[in-house]
Each structure stands twice: as C-alpha cells, then as structure tokens.
Coordinates of C-alpha atoms in Angstrom, one line a residue:
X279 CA -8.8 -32.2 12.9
X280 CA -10.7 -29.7 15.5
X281 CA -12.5 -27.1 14.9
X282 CA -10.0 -25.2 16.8
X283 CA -7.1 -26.5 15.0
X284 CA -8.4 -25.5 11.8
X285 CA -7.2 -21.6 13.1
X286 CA -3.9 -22.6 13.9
X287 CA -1.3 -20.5 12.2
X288 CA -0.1 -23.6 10.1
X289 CA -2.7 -23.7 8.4
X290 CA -2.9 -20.2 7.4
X291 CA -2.1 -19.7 3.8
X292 CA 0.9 -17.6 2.9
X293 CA 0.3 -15.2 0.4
X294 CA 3.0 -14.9 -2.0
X295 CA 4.4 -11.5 -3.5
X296 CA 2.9 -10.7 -6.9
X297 CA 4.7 -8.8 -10.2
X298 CA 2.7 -5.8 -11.7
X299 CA 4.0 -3.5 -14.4
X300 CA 3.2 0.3 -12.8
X301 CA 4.5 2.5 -15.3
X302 CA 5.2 2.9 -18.9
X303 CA 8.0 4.9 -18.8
X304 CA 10.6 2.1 -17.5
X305 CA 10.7 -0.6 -19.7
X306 CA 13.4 -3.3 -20.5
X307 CA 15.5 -4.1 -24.0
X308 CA 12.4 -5.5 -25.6
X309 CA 10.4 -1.9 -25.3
X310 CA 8.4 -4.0 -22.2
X311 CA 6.9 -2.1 -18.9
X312 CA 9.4 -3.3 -16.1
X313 CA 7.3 -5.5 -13.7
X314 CA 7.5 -4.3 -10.2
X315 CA 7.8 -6.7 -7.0
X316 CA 4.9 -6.0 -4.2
X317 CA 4.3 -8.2 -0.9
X318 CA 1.6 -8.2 1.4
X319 CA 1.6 -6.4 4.5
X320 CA 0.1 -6.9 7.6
X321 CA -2.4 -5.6 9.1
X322 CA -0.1 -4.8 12.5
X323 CA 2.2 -2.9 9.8
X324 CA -0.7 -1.0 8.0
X325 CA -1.9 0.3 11.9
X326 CA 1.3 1.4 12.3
X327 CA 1.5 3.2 8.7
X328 CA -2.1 4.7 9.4
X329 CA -0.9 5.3 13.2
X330 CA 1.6 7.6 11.5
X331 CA -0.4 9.7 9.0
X332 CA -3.0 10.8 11.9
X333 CA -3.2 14.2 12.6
X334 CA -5.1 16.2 15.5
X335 CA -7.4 18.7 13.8
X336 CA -9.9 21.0 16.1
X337 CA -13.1 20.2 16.1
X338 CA -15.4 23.1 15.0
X339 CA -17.1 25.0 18.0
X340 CA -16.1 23.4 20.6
X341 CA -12.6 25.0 22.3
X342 CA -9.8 22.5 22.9
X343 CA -11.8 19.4 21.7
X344 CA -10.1 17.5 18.5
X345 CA -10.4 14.2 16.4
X346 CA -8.2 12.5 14.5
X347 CA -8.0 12.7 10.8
X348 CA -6.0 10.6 8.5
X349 CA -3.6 12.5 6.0
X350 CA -5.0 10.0 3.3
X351 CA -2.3 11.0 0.1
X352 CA 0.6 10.3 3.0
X353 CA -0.9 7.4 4.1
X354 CA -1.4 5.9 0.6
X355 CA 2.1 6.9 -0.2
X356 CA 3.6 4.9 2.5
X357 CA 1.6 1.9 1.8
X358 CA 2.8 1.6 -1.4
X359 CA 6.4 2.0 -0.3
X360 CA 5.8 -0.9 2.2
X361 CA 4.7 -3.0 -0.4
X362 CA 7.3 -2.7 -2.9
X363 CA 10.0 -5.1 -2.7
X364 CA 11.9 -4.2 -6.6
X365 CA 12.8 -2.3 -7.3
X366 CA 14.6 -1.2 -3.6
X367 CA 13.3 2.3 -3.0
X368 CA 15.5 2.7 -0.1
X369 CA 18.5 2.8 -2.5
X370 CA 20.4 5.6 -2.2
X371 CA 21.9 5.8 -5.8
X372 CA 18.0 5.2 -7.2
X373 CA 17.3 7.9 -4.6
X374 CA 20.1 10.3 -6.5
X375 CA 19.1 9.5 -9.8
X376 CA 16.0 11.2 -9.1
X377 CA 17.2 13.3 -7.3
X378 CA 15.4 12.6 -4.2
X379 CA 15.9 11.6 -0.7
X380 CA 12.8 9.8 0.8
X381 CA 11.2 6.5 -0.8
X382 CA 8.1 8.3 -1.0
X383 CA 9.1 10.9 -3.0
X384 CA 10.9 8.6 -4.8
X385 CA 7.6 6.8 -6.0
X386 CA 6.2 10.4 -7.0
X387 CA 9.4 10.2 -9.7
X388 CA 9.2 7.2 -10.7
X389 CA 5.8 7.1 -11.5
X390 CA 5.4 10.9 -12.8
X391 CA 2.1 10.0 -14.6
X392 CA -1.1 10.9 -12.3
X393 CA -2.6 8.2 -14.4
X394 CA -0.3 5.5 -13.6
X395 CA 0.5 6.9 -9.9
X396 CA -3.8 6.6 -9.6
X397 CA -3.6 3.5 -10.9
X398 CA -0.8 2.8 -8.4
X399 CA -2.7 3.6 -6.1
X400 CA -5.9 1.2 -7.1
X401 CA -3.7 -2.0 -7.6
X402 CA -2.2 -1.5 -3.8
X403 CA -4.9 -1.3 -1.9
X404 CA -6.8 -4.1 -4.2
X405 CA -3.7 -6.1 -3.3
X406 CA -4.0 -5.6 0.8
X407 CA -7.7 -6.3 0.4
X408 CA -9.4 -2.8 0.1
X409 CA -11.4 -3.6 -3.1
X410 CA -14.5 -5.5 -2.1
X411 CA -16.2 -3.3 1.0
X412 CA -16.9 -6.1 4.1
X413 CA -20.3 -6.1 3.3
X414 CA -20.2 -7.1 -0.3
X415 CA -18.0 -10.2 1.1
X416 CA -21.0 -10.9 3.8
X417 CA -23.5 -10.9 0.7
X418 CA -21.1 -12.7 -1.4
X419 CA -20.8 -15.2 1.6
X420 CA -24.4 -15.8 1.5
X421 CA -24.7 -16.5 -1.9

C-alpha cells in the first residue's frame, strides 16, 4: 500500500458511540445511574456549533472596530446536545416533563447538579478530543 493510500478514508477508523452515566439522580430498577448514549461529532459540525455561539463585541477604544468572542457556556451547551444520542433530547414529551422547550435547557434539568453538569461538561469535550492540548500530543509523539 502507498503512502498516499494509507490517508484514504477507508482506512480511517470509525469511532464508535460510547455509554457514560451523567447523573445520579436517574437511575434504573436496580438503584443504578442510567448510562447515557454520546457519539462523536465532527469537526465540520463543531465549526458550525462554534460558528453559532460567536458574538460581535466592540473593541475598546477604537470606534466601530469589533472581534469575535465565543459565548463559551452556549457553546458548551450545544456540544453536549449534539453528542447525545439517549436519551432523545429533542423529544417533546421529555421536553414537557421538565417543563422545557429547547434540548439545551433540557440538559440544564436533567442534570440539575453543577457538579454533575461540570462534570458533563469535562467528559464531552475529553470525548471530541479537547483533553490533551496539541502540544502535549507533539511531546508525547516524541517520546
């Protein structure tokens, strides 16, 4: 096989959606925490997430002159809804039963705990790669 080949996209491995328990609070008939289903997204669907949570703010002292700035809690709140497949947070009855009507404020229900929701938060990005900074891959590369 060529170099080249070795890049082609059948090659690439698939990463396969993982189970993680997020919250104490739902558990099944056993008293267990209810595992959660989360896939992997892209990275074309993360720029589009982060695409969405950018705001315009001024830039100080100079007139009509601004730079982006990410809404960060937004943006974090989105990625985790794009990355949960169970339970369905689109679900309009779930939706009720909280007594919501977003997914994203859905989450904020579910997981009530700022504990767990931090947590949340920390297995997510871990998940889409956001753990290891790309220089401590470099120096882990080298080694």
């Amino acid at each position: 096989m060529s170099a080249f080949a070795k890049f082609m996209k059948v090659n690439k491995i698939v990463k396969s959606n993982e189970l993680h328990a997020v919250t104490k609070s739902l558990v099944d008939e056993d008293g267990k925490p209810l595992n959660w289903e989360f896939r992997h997204i892209s990275s074309k669907e993360n720029e589009g997430l982060r695409e969405s949570c950018m705001i315009e703010v001024p830039v100080t002292g100079k007139p009509n002159m601004y730079r982006p700035k990410l809404q960060t809690a937004k943006y974090l709140k989105k990625l985790i809804t794009a990355s949960i497949v169970v339970p369905d947070l689109y679900d309009a009855e779930l939706q009720d039963s909280y007594g919501v009507k977003t997914p994203e404020d859905l989450i904020l229900a579910m997981v009530d705990d700022p504990g767990e929701y931090s947590d949340l938060v920390a297995y997510v990005q871990q998940l889409h790669g956001f753990d290891v900074s790309f220089e401590d891959k470099v120096d882990e590369a080298k080694n």
